[in-house]
Amino acid sequence: MLFSDEQWAEVCPLLPMYKSSPKGGRPRLEKRKIFEGILYVFKNKIPWKGVPKVYGSGTALNDYFREWSKKGVFHQIKDRHYSIVLNLDWDKVEELNNSYHPKI
């Protein structure tokens, strides 16, 4: 676990809600796993393809990162100073938002 349950309780409400598709399909990853996978990339300064499989595929995590970025999730985290609590480097978050492979 990359962050505490208390930190997750602060961040979770900022993440989008997803409904199950009536058509079925592959189930979505748990939001906490997705968020942990994204944090893993930030903290370990690795490309998306280097993410351990426990977090899902790097491609899926990158897709979620881009979607959540467009919805302003990471700006809300920054604005609420959660990036300090989560030990995030905001410059790296912005860099990842602009590139599939972070230049870290």
GROMACS .gro file of C-alpha atoms in nm:
model
  104
    1MET     CA    1   0.000   0.000   0.000
    2LEU     CA    2   0.149   0.332  -0.107
    3PHE     CA    3  -0.069   0.548   0.116
    4SER     CA    4  -0.285   0.515   0.423
    5ASP     CA    5  -0.658   0.447   0.447
    6GLU     CA    6  -0.698   0.803   0.578
    7GLN     CA    7  -0.527   0.945   0.270
    8TRP     CA    8  -0.742   0.724   0.047
    9ALA     CA    9  -1.056   0.855   0.221
   10GLU     CA   10  -0.951   1.208   0.119
   11VAL     CA   11  -0.865   1.122  -0.243
   12CYS     CA   12  -1.137   0.868  -0.331
   13PRO     CA   13  -1.426   1.118  -0.353
   14LEU     CA   14  -1.228   1.314  -0.614
   15LEU     CA   15  -1.218   1.018  -0.854
   16PRO     CA   16  -1.493   0.960  -1.112
   17MET     CA   17  -1.769   0.708  -1.047
   18TYR     CA   18  -1.816   0.430  -1.300
   19LYS     CA   19  -2.127   0.229  -1.377
   20SER     CA   20  -2.116  -0.131  -1.494
   21SER     CA   21  -2.191  -0.168  -1.860
   22PRO     CA   22  -2.514  -0.358  -1.934
   23LYS     CA   23  -2.328  -0.509  -2.231
   24GLY     CA   24  -2.080  -0.676  -1.998
   25GLY     CA   25  -1.715  -0.664  -2.092
   26ARG     CA   26  -1.402  -0.659  -1.886
   27PRO     CA   27  -1.460  -0.533  -1.533
   28ARG     CA   28  -1.289  -0.210  -1.439
   29LEU     CA   29  -0.994  -0.215  -1.205
   30GLU     CA   30  -1.049  -0.100  -0.849
   31LYS     CA   31  -0.997   0.275  -0.824
   32ARG     CA   32  -0.754   0.236  -0.537
   33LYS     CA   33  -0.537  -0.006  -0.740
   34ILE     CA   34  -0.543   0.233  -1.034
   35PHE     CA   35  -0.445   0.527  -0.816
   36GLU     CA   36  -0.171   0.324  -0.645
   37GLY     CA   37  -0.037   0.222  -0.986
   38ILE     CA   38  -0.024   0.584  -1.100
   39LEU     CA   39   0.152   0.680  -0.775
   40TYR     CA   40   0.395   0.394  -0.830
   41VAL     CA   41   0.495   0.548  -1.164
   42PHE     CA   42   0.539   0.892  -1.004
   43LYS     CA   43   0.738   0.770  -0.705
   44ASN     CA   44   0.960   0.523  -0.890
   45LYS     CA   45   1.015   0.745  -1.195
   46ILE     CA   46   0.947   0.465  -1.442
   47PRO     CA   47   0.768   0.446  -1.778
   48TRP     CA   48   0.413   0.315  -1.783
   49LYS     CA   49   0.526  -0.017  -1.927
   50GLY     CA   50   0.737  -0.077  -1.614
   51VAL     CA   51   0.440  -0.091  -1.375
   52PRO     CA   52   0.408  -0.422  -1.186
   53LYS     CA   53   0.111  -0.627  -1.304
   54VAL     CA   54  -0.049  -0.610  -0.959
   55TYR     CA   55  -0.162  -0.258  -1.058
   56GLY     CA   56  -0.291  -0.359  -1.402
   57SER     CA   57  -0.138  -0.281  -1.738
   58GLY     CA   58   0.065   0.033  -1.789
   59THR     CA   59  -0.154   0.116  -2.088
   60ALA     CA   60  -0.471   0.099  -1.876
   61LEU     CA   61  -0.313   0.309  -1.602
   62ASN     CA   62  -0.201   0.566  -1.856
   63ASP     CA   63  -0.556   0.577  -1.996
   64TYR     CA   64  -0.699   0.636  -1.649
   65PHE     CA   65  -0.431   0.897  -1.576
   66ARG     CA   66  -0.519   1.088  -1.893
   67GLU     CA   67  -0.894   1.063  -1.826
   68TRP     CA   68  -0.857   1.176  -1.466
   69SER     CA   69  -0.623   1.456  -1.572
   70LYS     CA   70  -0.880   1.585  -1.822
   71LYS     CA   71  -1.141   1.579  -1.543
   72GLY     CA   72  -0.914   1.783  -1.318
   73VAL     CA   73  -0.855   1.516  -1.054
   74PHE     CA   74  -0.484   1.584  -1.017
   75HIS     CA   75  -0.538   1.960  -1.006
   76GLN     CA   76  -0.785   1.904  -0.720
   77ILE     CA   77  -0.528   1.690  -0.542
   78LYS     CA   78  -0.270   1.965  -0.592
   79ASP     CA   79  -0.512   2.240  -0.487
   80ARG     CA   80  -0.599   2.056  -0.167
   81HIS     CA   81  -0.230   2.000  -0.094
   82TYR     CA   82  -0.273   1.623  -0.102
   83SER     CA   83   0.033   1.610  -0.328
   84ILE     CA   84   0.240   1.703  -0.022
   85VAL     CA   85   0.080   1.431   0.189
   86LEU     CA   86   0.120   1.176  -0.090
   87ASN     CA   87   0.477   1.294  -0.161
   88LEU     CA   88   0.398   1.376  -0.523
   89ASP     CA   89   0.626   1.584  -0.739
   90TRP     CA   90   0.379   1.803  -0.929
   91ASP     CA   91   0.629   1.872  -1.210
   92LYS     CA   92   0.645   1.497  -1.277
   93VAL     CA   93   0.265   1.473  -1.279
   94GLU     CA   94   0.250   1.746  -1.544
   95GLU     CA   95   0.530   1.580  -1.740
   96LEU     CA   96   0.346   1.248  -1.739
   97ASN     CA   97   0.033   1.423  -1.855
   98ASN     CA   98   0.222   1.539  -2.164
   99SER     CA   99   0.405   1.218  -2.252
  100TYR     CA  100   0.333   0.845  -2.260
  101HIS     CA  101   0.686   0.770  -2.137
  102PRO     CA  102   0.789   1.007  -1.862
  103LYS     CA  103   1.126   1.171  -1.906
  104ILE     CA  104   1.226   1.099  -1.550
   0.00000   0.00000   0.00000
